[in-house]
Coordinates of C-alpha atoms and ligand atoms in Angstrom, one line a residue:
M1 CA 117.8 97.2 75.8
S2 CA 117.3 100.6 75.4
T3 CA 119.4 103.6 76.7
P4 CA 118.8 104.0 80.5
L5 CA 117.4 107.4 81.5
T6 CA 119.1 109.3 84.0
N7 CA 117.9 107.6 86.8
G8 CA 118.7 104.1 85.7
T9 CA 115.3 103.2 84.0
P10 CA 115.5 101.8 80.9
E11 CA 113.0 103.3 78.4
S12 CA 112.0 99.7 77.2
L13 CA 110.6 97.5 79.7
D14 CA 108.9 94.3 79.7
V15 CA 106.7 95.0 82.7
L16 CA 106.2 98.3 84.3
V17 CA 104.4 97.4 87.8
V18 CA 102.8 100.6 89.3
G19 CA 102.6 100.6 93.3
A20 CA 104.7 99.0 95.7
G21 CA 102.2 97.6 98.1
F22 CA 101.7 94.1 98.9
S23 CA 100.7 93.4 95.6
G24 CA 103.3 95.6 93.7
L25 CA 106.0 93.8 95.7
H26 CA 104.7 90.6 95.3
Q27 CA 104.8 91.0 91.4
L28 CA 108.1 92.3 92.0
R29 CA 109.4 89.2 93.2
L30 CA 107.7 87.1 90.4
Y31 CA 109.1 89.2 87.6
R32 CA 112.4 88.9 89.2
K33 CA 112.3 85.2 89.3
L34 CA 111.2 85.2 85.7
G35 CA 114.0 87.3 84.7
Y36 CA 112.3 90.2 83.1
N37 CA 113.4 93.5 82.4
F38 CA 110.8 95.2 84.6
R39 CA 110.6 98.4 87.4
V40 CA 108.1 99.3 89.8
F41 CA 107.1 103.1 90.1
E42 CA 105.6 104.2 93.1
A43 CA 104.3 107.8 94.2
G44 CA 105.2 107.7 97.5
S45 CA 108.9 107.5 99.0
D46 CA 108.7 103.8 100.4
I47 CA 107.2 100.7 100.2
G48 CA 104.1 99.5 102.2
G49 CA 100.7 101.1 100.0
T50 CA 98.3 101.4 102.2
W51 CA 100.6 101.6 105.5
Y52 CA 103.1 103.9 103.7
W53 CA 100.0 106.3 103.5
N54 CA 97.8 105.8 106.5
H55 CA 99.4 107.0 109.8
Y56 CA 96.2 108.6 111.3
P57 CA 95.7 108.3 115.1
G58 CA 94.8 104.6 115.7
A59 CA 95.3 103.2 112.1
R60 CA 95.9 99.6 112.3
V61 CA 94.8 96.6 110.2
D62 CA 91.6 94.7 110.6
S63 CA 92.3 91.2 109.2
P64 CA 94.6 89.3 111.9
V65 CA 98.2 88.4 111.1
P66 CA 99.3 85.8 110.0
V67 CA 96.6 85.8 107.7
Y68 CA 97.6 89.4 106.7
E69 CA 101.0 89.1 105.6
F70 CA 102.9 87.6 102.8
S71 CA 102.6 84.1 102.4
E72 CA 106.4 83.3 101.4
E73 CA 108.3 80.9 103.9
S74 CA 111.4 82.8 103.8
L75 CA 109.5 85.8 105.1
W76 CA 107.4 84.5 107.7
K77 CA 109.7 82.1 109.3
D78 CA 111.8 84.9 111.1
W79 CA 109.2 87.5 111.3
T80 CA 107.0 87.8 114.7
W81 CA 104.2 90.4 115.8
T82 CA 103.2 91.7 118.8
E83 CA 99.5 92.1 118.3
K84 CA 96.8 90.0 116.5
Y85 CA 95.9 93.2 114.7
P86 CA 99.0 95.3 114.2
G87 CA 98.9 99.2 114.3
W88 CA 100.7 101.1 111.2
Q89 CA 104.1 101.5 113.0
E90 CA 104.5 97.7 113.6
L91 CA 103.3 97.2 109.6
R92 CA 105.9 99.7 108.6
S93 CA 108.5 97.7 110.4
Y94 CA 107.5 94.7 108.7
F95 CA 107.8 96.3 105.4
R96 CA 111.3 97.5 106.1
Y97 CA 112.0 93.8 107.2
V98 CA 110.8 92.5 103.9
D99 CA 112.9 95.1 102.0
E100 CA 116.0 93.9 104.1
K101 CA 115.6 90.2 103.6
L102 CA 114.7 90.5 99.5
D103 CA 116.4 93.8 98.7
L104 CA 113.4 95.1 97.1
K105 CA 114.2 98.8 96.7
K106 CA 116.5 98.6 94.0
D107 CA 114.0 97.6 91.5
I108 CA 111.6 100.2 92.6
T109 CA 111.6 104.0 91.5
F110 CA 110.3 106.1 94.4
N111 CA 108.4 109.9 94.5
T112 CA 107.1 108.9 90.7
R113 CA 103.7 109.1 90.1
I114 CA 102.0 107.9 86.8
A115 CA 100.6 111.0 84.6
S116 CA 99.5 109.1 81.7
A117 CA 99.5 105.7 79.8
E118 CA 98.9 105.6 76.4
W119 CA 98.8 102.3 74.2
K120 CA 100.5 102.1 71.1
D121 CA 98.9 100.0 68.7
S122 CA 101.7 100.1 66.0
E123 CA 104.3 98.6 68.6
D124 CA 102.3 96.5 71.3
R125 CA 103.4 98.7 73.8
W126 CA 102.3 101.2 76.3
E127 CA 104.1 104.7 76.5
V128 CA 103.8 105.5 80.1
K129 CA 104.8 109.3 81.2
T130 CA 105.5 110.4 85.0
D131 CA 105.0 113.5 86.8
N132 CA 108.5 113.6 87.0
G133 CA 109.3 113.7 83.5
L134 CA 110.1 109.8 83.0
V135 CA 108.8 108.2 79.7
V136 CA 109.0 104.2 79.5
H137 CA 107.7 102.0 77.2
P138 CA 106.7 98.6 78.8
R139 CA 105.1 95.8 76.9
F140 CA 102.7 95.0 80.0
L141 CA 101.4 97.5 82.3
V142 CA 100.3 96.2 85.7
L143 CA 98.4 98.9 87.8
A144 CA 98.9 97.5 91.6
T145 CA 97.5 100.8 92.5
G146 CA 95.2 99.9 95.4
A147 CA 91.5 99.9 96.5
L148 CA 91.5 102.6 98.7
T149 CA 94.3 105.2 97.5
V150 CA 92.6 108.0 96.5
P151 CA 91.4 110.3 99.5
Y152 CA 87.6 112.0 99.0
T153 CA 86.9 115.0 100.8
P154 CA 83.6 116.3 100.1
A155 CA 83.3 120.0 98.7
F156 CA 82.1 121.4 101.9
K157 CA 81.6 125.1 101.8
G158 CA 84.4 127.1 103.0
L159 CA 86.5 124.2 103.8
E160 CA 90.0 126.2 103.1
R161 CA 88.7 129.0 105.6
F162 CA 89.6 126.6 108.5
E163 CA 92.6 128.1 110.4
G164 CA 93.2 125.4 112.6
V165 CA 95.0 121.8 111.8
K166 CA 92.8 120.0 109.4
H167 CA 93.9 116.7 107.7
H168 CA 92.0 114.0 105.8
T169 CA 92.9 110.4 107.4
A170 CA 94.8 109.1 104.2
R171 CA 97.1 112.4 104.5
W172 CA 97.8 112.6 108.2
P173 CA 101.2 113.5 108.7
E174 CA 103.6 110.8 109.7
E175 CA 104.9 112.8 112.6
G176 CA 101.4 112.8 114.3
V177 CA 99.7 115.9 115.4
D178 CA 99.0 116.4 119.5
V179 CA 95.6 116.5 120.3
K180 CA 96.2 116.5 124.0
G181 CA 93.9 119.0 125.5
K182 CA 92.5 120.0 122.4
R183 CA 89.1 120.6 120.5
V184 CA 89.0 118.1 117.9
A185 CA 86.2 117.5 115.0
V186 CA 86.1 113.9 113.4
V187 CA 83.6 114.1 110.1
G188 CA 83.0 110.5 109.1
T189 CA 82.2 107.3 111.1
G190 CA 83.7 104.6 108.6
A191 CA 86.4 102.4 109.7
S192 CA 89.1 105.3 109.6
G193 CA 86.8 107.6 111.7
V194 CA 86.2 104.8 114.1
Q195 CA 89.8 104.3 114.6
V196 CA 90.5 107.7 115.1
I197 CA 87.7 108.4 117.6
Q198 CA 88.7 105.3 120.0
E199 CA 92.5 107.1 119.9
V200 CA 91.5 110.6 120.1
G201 CA 88.5 110.7 122.5
P202 CA 90.7 109.5 125.3
E203 CA 93.1 112.1 124.8
A204 CA 91.1 115.4 123.4
A205 CA 89.8 118.1 125.6
H206 CA 86.8 117.8 123.6
L207 CA 85.6 115.5 120.8
T208 CA 82.8 116.0 118.4
V209 CA 81.9 113.3 116.1
F210 CA 79.9 114.2 113.1
Q211 CA 77.9 111.0 112.1
R212 CA 75.7 110.6 108.9
T213 CA 75.2 106.6 109.1
P214 CA 76.3 104.8 112.0
N215 CA 78.6 102.1 111.7
I216 CA 77.5 98.5 112.3
C217 CA 81.1 97.5 114.0
L218 CA 81.9 94.3 115.0
P219 CA 84.2 93.6 118.1
M220 CA 88.0 93.5 117.1
R221 CA 89.1 91.2 120.2
Q222 CA 92.6 92.1 119.9
G223 CA 95.3 90.4 121.6
K224 CA 98.8 90.2 122.4
L225 CA 101.1 87.9 120.6
D226 CA 104.2 86.4 121.9
V227 CA 107.4 85.2 120.0
A228 CA 106.9 81.4 121.7
S229 CA 103.9 80.8 120.7
Q230 CA 104.2 82.0 117.1
T231 CA 107.5 80.0 116.8
M232 CA 105.4 76.8 118.0
K233 CA 103.1 77.4 115.7
K234 CA 105.1 77.6 112.9
K235 CA 107.0 74.5 113.8
R236 CA 103.6 72.5 114.1
G237 CA 103.2 73.5 109.9
L238 CA 100.3 75.8 111.1
Y239 CA 101.4 78.9 108.6
N240 CA 101.9 76.4 105.9
A241 CA 98.2 75.3 106.3
I242 CA 96.9 78.8 106.8
Y243 CA 98.5 80.1 103.3
R244 CA 97.2 77.3 101.6
R245 CA 93.5 77.6 103.4
R246 CA 93.4 81.4 102.6
P247 CA 92.4 81.0 99.0
Q248 CA 90.1 78.1 99.9
T249 CA 87.8 80.5 101.7
T250 CA 85.2 82.9 100.8
G251 CA 87.2 86.2 101.7
G252 CA 90.5 84.4 102.1
L253 CA 90.5 84.8 106.0
V254 CA 90.8 81.2 106.4
H255 CA 88.0 80.4 108.8
S256 CA 85.2 78.0 107.3
D257 CA 81.5 79.1 106.5
F258 CA 79.0 77.9 109.3
P259 CA 77.5 74.9 107.3
T260 CA 73.9 75.2 108.8
E261 CA 71.2 78.0 107.4
Y262 CA 69.5 80.7 109.7
F263 CA 65.9 78.5 109.1
S264 CA 67.5 75.0 109.8
L265 CA 68.6 76.0 113.1
T266 CA 66.3 76.1 116.4
A267 CA 65.9 79.3 118.0
E268 CA 68.2 78.1 120.7
A269 CA 70.9 77.3 118.4
R270 CA 70.7 80.7 116.5
I271 CA 71.1 82.3 119.8
L272 CA 74.2 80.3 120.7
R273 CA 75.6 80.7 117.3
L274 CA 75.4 84.5 117.2
E275 CA 77.1 84.5 121.1
E276 CA 79.7 82.0 119.9
V277 CA 80.6 84.4 117.0
W278 CA 80.6 87.5 118.9
E279 CA 82.8 86.1 121.6
I280 CA 85.3 85.2 118.6
G281 CA 84.8 88.8 117.3
G282 CA 86.5 90.1 113.8
F283 CA 84.8 89.3 110.5
V284 CA 83.8 85.8 112.0
A285 CA 81.1 87.7 114.0
G286 CA 79.7 89.0 111.0
S287 CA 78.7 85.9 109.3
P288 CA 77.0 83.4 112.0
F289 CA 74.9 82.0 109.4
P290 CA 76.0 81.2 105.9
D291 CA 72.4 83.2 104.4
V292 CA 73.2 86.3 106.4
L293 CA 73.5 88.2 103.3
T294 CA 70.6 86.3 101.4
N295 CA 67.9 86.0 103.8
Q296 CA 66.5 89.2 105.1
E297 CA 65.2 87.6 108.1
A298 CA 68.5 86.0 109.3
N299 CA 69.8 89.5 108.6
D300 CA 67.5 91.3 110.7
A301 CA 68.0 88.7 113.8
T302 CA 71.7 89.2 113.4
Y303 CA 71.3 93.1 113.3
G304 CA 69.1 92.7 116.4
F305 CA 71.5 90.8 118.4
W306 CA 74.4 93.3 117.5
R307 CA 72.4 96.2 118.2
D308 CA 71.4 94.9 122.0
R309 CA 74.9 94.1 122.4
V310 CA 76.2 97.5 121.4
R311 CA 73.3 99.3 123.6
E312 CA 74.3 97.6 126.6
R313 CA 77.5 99.6 126.2
L314 CA 76.1 103.1 126.0
R315 CA 74.5 104.8 128.9
D316 CA 72.4 107.6 127.3
P317 CA 69.3 106.2 125.4
K318 CA 69.4 108.9 123.0
V319 CA 73.0 108.0 122.1
Q320 CA 71.9 104.4 121.9
E321 CA 69.4 105.2 119.4
K322 CA 72.0 107.3 117.2
L323 CA 74.9 104.6 117.5
A324 CA 72.8 101.3 117.2
P325 CA 69.4 102.4 116.0
T326 CA 66.1 100.3 116.6
L327 CA 65.8 99.9 112.9
P328 CA 69.2 99.1 111.2
P329 CA 70.3 101.8 108.9
H330 CA 70.9 99.2 106.1
P331 CA 71.2 95.4 106.2
F332 CA 73.6 93.6 108.4
F333 CA 77.3 93.4 106.8
T334 CA 76.0 95.1 103.6
R335 CA 78.5 98.0 104.3
R336 CA 82.0 97.2 105.5
P337 CA 81.9 96.8 109.0
S338 CA 84.9 98.3 111.3
L339 CA 86.5 96.3 113.8
E340 CA 86.5 98.2 117.2
Q341 CA 88.0 98.0 120.6
N342 CA 86.6 100.8 122.8
Y343 CA 84.8 102.8 120.2
Y344 CA 81.3 102.6 122.3
E345 CA 82.7 103.3 125.5
V346 CA 84.2 106.5 124.1
F347 CA 80.7 108.0 123.8
N348 CA 80.0 107.5 127.6
Q349 CA 83.0 110.3 128.3
H350 CA 81.7 113.7 129.0
N351 CA 84.0 115.2 126.7
V352 CA 82.6 113.3 123.5
E353 CA 79.7 114.5 121.5
L354 CA 77.7 113.2 118.7
V355 CA 76.2 115.4 116.0
D356 CA 73.7 113.6 113.8
L357 CA 74.2 115.1 110.1
N358 CA 70.7 113.9 109.4
E359 CA 69.3 116.3 111.6
S360 CA 72.0 119.0 111.3
P361 CA 74.0 118.8 108.2
I362 CA 77.3 120.7 107.7
A363 CA 76.5 124.0 106.5
E364 CA 80.0 125.4 106.2
F365 CA 83.6 125.5 107.6
T366 CA 84.6 128.6 109.1
A367 CA 88.0 130.3 110.5
K368 CA 87.0 128.8 113.7
G369 CA 85.2 125.4 112.9
I370 CA 82.0 124.0 111.6
V371 CA 78.7 125.7 111.3
T372 CA 75.6 123.0 111.4
G373 CA 72.1 123.2 109.5
D374 CA 70.7 124.8 112.9
G375 CA 73.0 127.7 112.9
Q376 CA 75.2 126.6 115.7
E377 CA 79.0 127.2 115.0
H378 CA 81.4 124.4 116.5
E379 CA 84.7 125.5 117.4
F380 CA 87.7 123.4 116.8
D381 CA 91.9 123.3 117.0
V382 CA 92.0 120.1 115.0
I383 CA 89.2 118.7 112.1
V384 CA 89.8 115.3 111.1
L385 CA 88.4 114.5 107.7
A386 CA 87.7 110.7 107.8
T387 CA 85.4 110.9 104.6
G388 CA 86.6 108.0 102.9
F389 CA 87.9 107.5 99.3
D390 CA 87.4 107.1 95.7
A391 CA 87.6 103.3 96.3
V392 CA 88.1 100.4 93.9
T393 CA 88.4 102.4 90.5
G394 CA 89.4 105.6 91.8
A395 CA 93.3 104.8 91.5
M396 CA 92.8 103.7 87.9
T397 CA 90.5 106.3 86.7
N398 CA 92.7 109.3 88.1
I399 CA 95.3 108.1 85.7
D400 CA 95.0 109.4 82.2
V401 CA 94.8 105.7 80.8
R402 CA 94.3 105.5 77.2
G403 CA 93.9 102.4 75.3
M404 CA 92.9 101.5 71.7
G405 CA 91.5 104.4 69.9
G406 CA 92.4 106.8 72.5
K407 CA 89.8 106.2 74.8
S408 CA 90.4 106.8 78.7
I409 CA 89.2 104.1 81.3
S410 CA 87.3 106.8 83.0
E411 CA 85.4 107.2 79.7
A412 CA 85.4 103.5 79.2
W413 CA 83.9 103.1 82.6
K414 CA 81.4 106.5 83.0
D415 CA 78.3 104.4 83.3
G416 CA 79.8 101.3 84.9
V417 CA 82.6 99.0 85.1
Y418 CA 83.4 96.2 82.3
T419 CA 86.7 93.9 82.9
N420 CA 87.2 90.7 82.5
L421 CA 88.2 88.4 85.4
G422 CA 88.6 91.7 87.4
M423 CA 92.2 92.1 85.9
T424 CA 91.9 93.2 82.3
V425 CA 89.6 95.6 80.1
S426 CA 88.8 95.1 76.5
E427 CA 90.4 97.6 74.2
F428 CA 93.4 98.0 76.9
P429 CA 96.0 95.5 75.7
N430 CA 98.6 94.2 77.9
M431 CA 97.2 96.0 80.8
F432 CA 96.7 94.2 84.1
F433 CA 95.4 94.8 87.3
T434 CA 95.2 93.9 90.9
Y435 CA 92.6 94.6 93.8
G436 CA 90.3 96.5 91.5
P437 CA 86.8 96.2 90.4
Q438 CA 85.2 92.8 89.5
A439 CA 87.5 90.9 91.6
P440 CA 87.1 89.9 95.3
T441 CA 88.6 93.2 96.5
A442 CA 86.5 94.8 99.1
L443 CA 85.1 91.3 100.3
S444 CA 88.4 89.7 100.7
N445 CA 91.6 90.0 103.0
G446 CA 94.1 92.0 100.6
P447 CA 97.1 89.7 100.7
S448 CA 94.9 86.5 100.0
C449 CA 93.4 88.3 97.0
V450 CA 96.8 89.9 95.5
E451 CA 99.0 87.1 95.7
P452 CA 97.2 84.7 93.5
Q453 CA 95.9 87.6 91.2
S454 CA 99.6 88.6 90.7
E455 CA 100.6 84.8 90.0
W456 CA 97.9 85.0 87.5
I457 CA 98.9 88.0 85.8
A458 CA 102.9 86.9 85.8
E459 CA 102.1 83.5 84.7
C460 CA 99.9 84.8 81.9
I461 CA 102.8 87.3 80.8
H462 CA 105.2 84.3 80.8
Y463 CA 102.7 82.2 78.5
M464 CA 103.0 85.2 76.0
E465 CA 106.8 85.1 76.5
Q466 CA 107.0 81.6 75.5
N467 CA 104.5 81.7 72.9
K468 CA 106.2 84.5 71.2
L469 CA 103.0 86.4 71.5
T470 CA 103.2 90.5 72.0
R471 CA 99.7 91.3 72.4
I472 CA 96.4 90.1 74.8
E473 CA 93.2 91.5 74.8
A474 CA 89.9 90.6 76.7
T475 CA 87.0 90.4 74.1
R476 CA 84.0 92.6 74.4
E477 CA 82.0 89.3 75.0
A478 CA 83.9 88.0 77.7
Q479 CA 83.7 91.2 79.6
E480 CA 80.1 91.7 79.3
A481 CA 79.6 88.2 80.7
W482 CA 81.8 88.5 83.3
R483 CA 80.1 91.7 84.6
D484 CA 76.8 90.1 84.1
M485 CA 77.8 87.6 86.2
S486 CA 79.2 89.8 89.0
L487 CA 76.3 91.9 89.0
G488 CA 73.8 88.5 88.8
I489 CA 75.4 87.3 92.2
Q490 CA 74.8 90.4 94.1
D491 CA 71.2 90.5 92.9
K492 CA 70.9 87.5 95.0
T493 CA 72.2 88.9 97.8
L494 CA 71.3 92.1 99.8
L495 CA 74.3 93.9 99.0
G496 CA 72.5 96.0 96.5
K497 CA 70.4 97.6 99.7
A498 CA 73.2 100.0 101.0
R499 CA 74.8 102.7 99.8
G500 CA 78.6 103.6 100.3
W501 CA 82.2 102.6 99.0
W502 CA 81.5 99.1 98.0
N503 CA 79.2 100.3 95.6
G504 CA 80.8 103.8 94.6
A505 CA 77.4 105.9 95.9
N506 CA 79.8 107.6 98.3
I507 CA 81.2 109.3 95.2
P508 CA 78.8 112.1 93.6
G509 CA 78.7 110.9 89.8
K510 CA 80.0 107.9 90.2
A511 CA 77.9 104.8 88.6
V512 CA 76.3 103.0 91.4
E513 CA 77.0 99.1 91.3
T514 CA 78.6 96.6 93.2
L515 CA 82.5 97.1 92.7
S516 CA 83.9 93.9 94.0
F517 CA 83.1 90.2 92.7
P518 CA 80.5 88.7 95.3
G519 CA 81.0 84.9 94.4
G520 CA 83.7 84.6 96.8
M521 CA 87.6 84.0 96.6
P522 CA 87.6 80.0 95.7
F523 CA 85.0 80.6 92.5
Y524 CA 86.6 83.6 91.3
L525 CA 90.4 81.7 91.3
Q526 CA 89.0 78.6 89.9
T527 CA 87.4 80.4 87.2
C528 CA 90.4 82.7 86.4
K529 CA 92.5 79.3 86.5
E530 CA 90.5 77.8 83.9
K531 CA 89.9 80.5 81.6
A532 CA 94.2 80.3 81.7
E533 CA 94.3 76.3 81.0
K534 CA 91.5 77.0 78.0
G535 CA 94.6 79.1 76.5
Y536 CA 93.3 82.4 77.6
E537 CA 89.7 81.8 76.9
G538 CA 88.0 85.2 76.4
F539 CA 91.1 87.0 75.4
V540 CA 92.5 87.6 72.0
L541 CA 96.4 86.6 71.8
S542 CA 98.4 88.0 68.9
S543 CA 101.8 88.5 67.8
K544 CA 103.1 91.2 65.8
S545 CA 105.5 89.0 63.6
T546 CA 102.5 86.7 62.7
Ligands
LIG1 P1 84.2 105.5 104.4 O1 84.0 104.0 105.0 O2 83.7 105.8 103.1 O3 83.8 106.4 105.6 C1 83.1 107.6 105.3 C2 82.7 108.5 106.1 O4 82.7 109.8 105.6 C3 81.2 108.0 106.3 O5 81.0 107.6 107.4 C4 80.7 109.0 105.5 O6 79.0 109.1 105.8 C5 81.1 110.2 105.9 N1 80.8 111.1 104.7 C6 81.2 110.9 103.7 N2 80.9 112.2 102.8 C7 80.2 113.0 103.6 C8 79.8 114.2 103.8 N3 79.6 114.9 102.5 N4 79.0 114.8 105.0 C9 79.3 113.9 106.0 N5 79.8 112.8 106.3 C10 80.1 112.3 104.9 O7 85.7 105.5 104.3 P2 86.9 105.3 105.6 O8 86.5 105.0 106.7 O9 88.2 106.0 105.2 O10 87.0 103.7 105.5 C11 87.2 103.1 104.0 C12 87.6 101.3 103.8 O11 88.8 101.6 104.3 C13 87.1 100.8 105.0 O12 85.9 100.2 104.6 C14 88.2 99.8 105.0 O13 88.0 98.8 104.1 C15 89.3 100.6 104.8 N6 90.0 100.8 106.0 C16 90.6 99.9 106.8 C17 90.8 99.9 108.1 C18 91.6 98.7 108.7 O14 91.8 97.8 108.3 N7 91.8 98.6 110.0 C19 91.0 101.3 108.5 C20 90.6 102.3 107.7 C21 89.9 102.1 106.6 P3 78.1 108.2 105.4 O15 78.3 106.5 105.7 O16 76.9 108.7 105.8 O17 78.3 108.1 103.7

């Protein structure tokens, strides 16, 4: 093997994994088992991915545990949670525990961001350069860079002029910001904004929420968890069933889809079904009927039920209309709902004000605060930018990745995303990615999606090793067919009727199209499996020596 660099990273690697979140860490374990010469590069100074970066007030996961954790028995058997939807601090503790169990950090180089990756055709290797001067030559490059890792801040006029405290949610200082008795602004009401608002509203002297589109939030139904009941469930074999069940369900969240379509139910049965899922809460409340995303009438009825439940919790009729409008801003569940706990009650507080940016958009930031289109200057001590991410593709297009002929991934995807199986790209040989475009990603639970994807990639690399193959590349035909299928499935749904990060519409200039594979986890994973069993159909595999 080649000479180690000063920090112990050998120049020639079998595999370089980028990112130490759920996906990168799962891959780390797989390449360890396979005995490969690999390394994980991580831009942050610790493991955890999303949970390393996001410590804004109220940040918590909105998939329930134990669905949202590693499925490996050696990890879950000794770990217990205190809440059904844990907050970021507990998730950080979980990652510390995982590291203690598996001693992961010795294979990770921290504080190391990939600056560029260039395919070397003559060697069947990548040349990867980092922002701290490392250069490595892996045979395989795996981007486990996450779907929501590149924060997006709109180009607000005068943003830099504000003299108070101002942070994007995804760059919130870990030590926190004291908002007690302060005048706070939150710009944006996506999942991050909703969580901040719930937390900050009761503490701040005054909270101003700048909303453009209301969030169709679902009830979280948070709950405390005790050790005894978790231990009992493990003994009963429930955890094994959960982890086997995860990939068998559309979104990897283990609940089964309700079997009866809206039209086949009586009026009474529809109401009772809506009430039933509302009580269960979580994303179950988002899919009362199997046709809620394909049948406009079922969708409208679900929206109407949701609107009335939310309005019951709001005192001011004007606020009711802003947060839960008579007419839906977009079809129900065609943007990512947030799971809320006390979001709507916060707007009943006297210290909380809602500014509708459709009536009065942000004109500029000033030294003291924000001026809206009506000329009013709102003064703040703290401004929270909950304005989202260049999602799903952003982490990859922000790296200067260049495949055959020197073409960059951002050029290749300028007018739309092309992938094969949501894990590979034609003309980018030996490059794989997880939780990216045209995979279940935004429509699935993270660990449920990235574990099988990582396993597929590791098996593919292992297959190549065993068959002395040095190069794998997706064919153009296969990726065109995959794209057509992904977009074709979306066309049969209402998903195209909304604009947001699910389809890139939140980023100026980004091609607007569905970014996740909308065919569900079981179909996705089955297709990936079949392609592998057919000797990686849709790919060209070759060897330098032949
Ligand atoms: P987001 O859903 O994209 O929300 C961004 C917000 O900023 C939206 O309300 C958007 O308004 C607003 N905004 C953007 N540009 C603006 C502008 N120029 N002027 C005014 N408002 C503007 O981002 P996010 O809230 O960070 O959530 C992203 C995803 O991260 C979530 O959907 C979820 O998947 C994940 N997340 C998960 C959790 C969790 O698991 N608990 C928590 C946080 C985030 P418009 O809607 O009008 O565009």
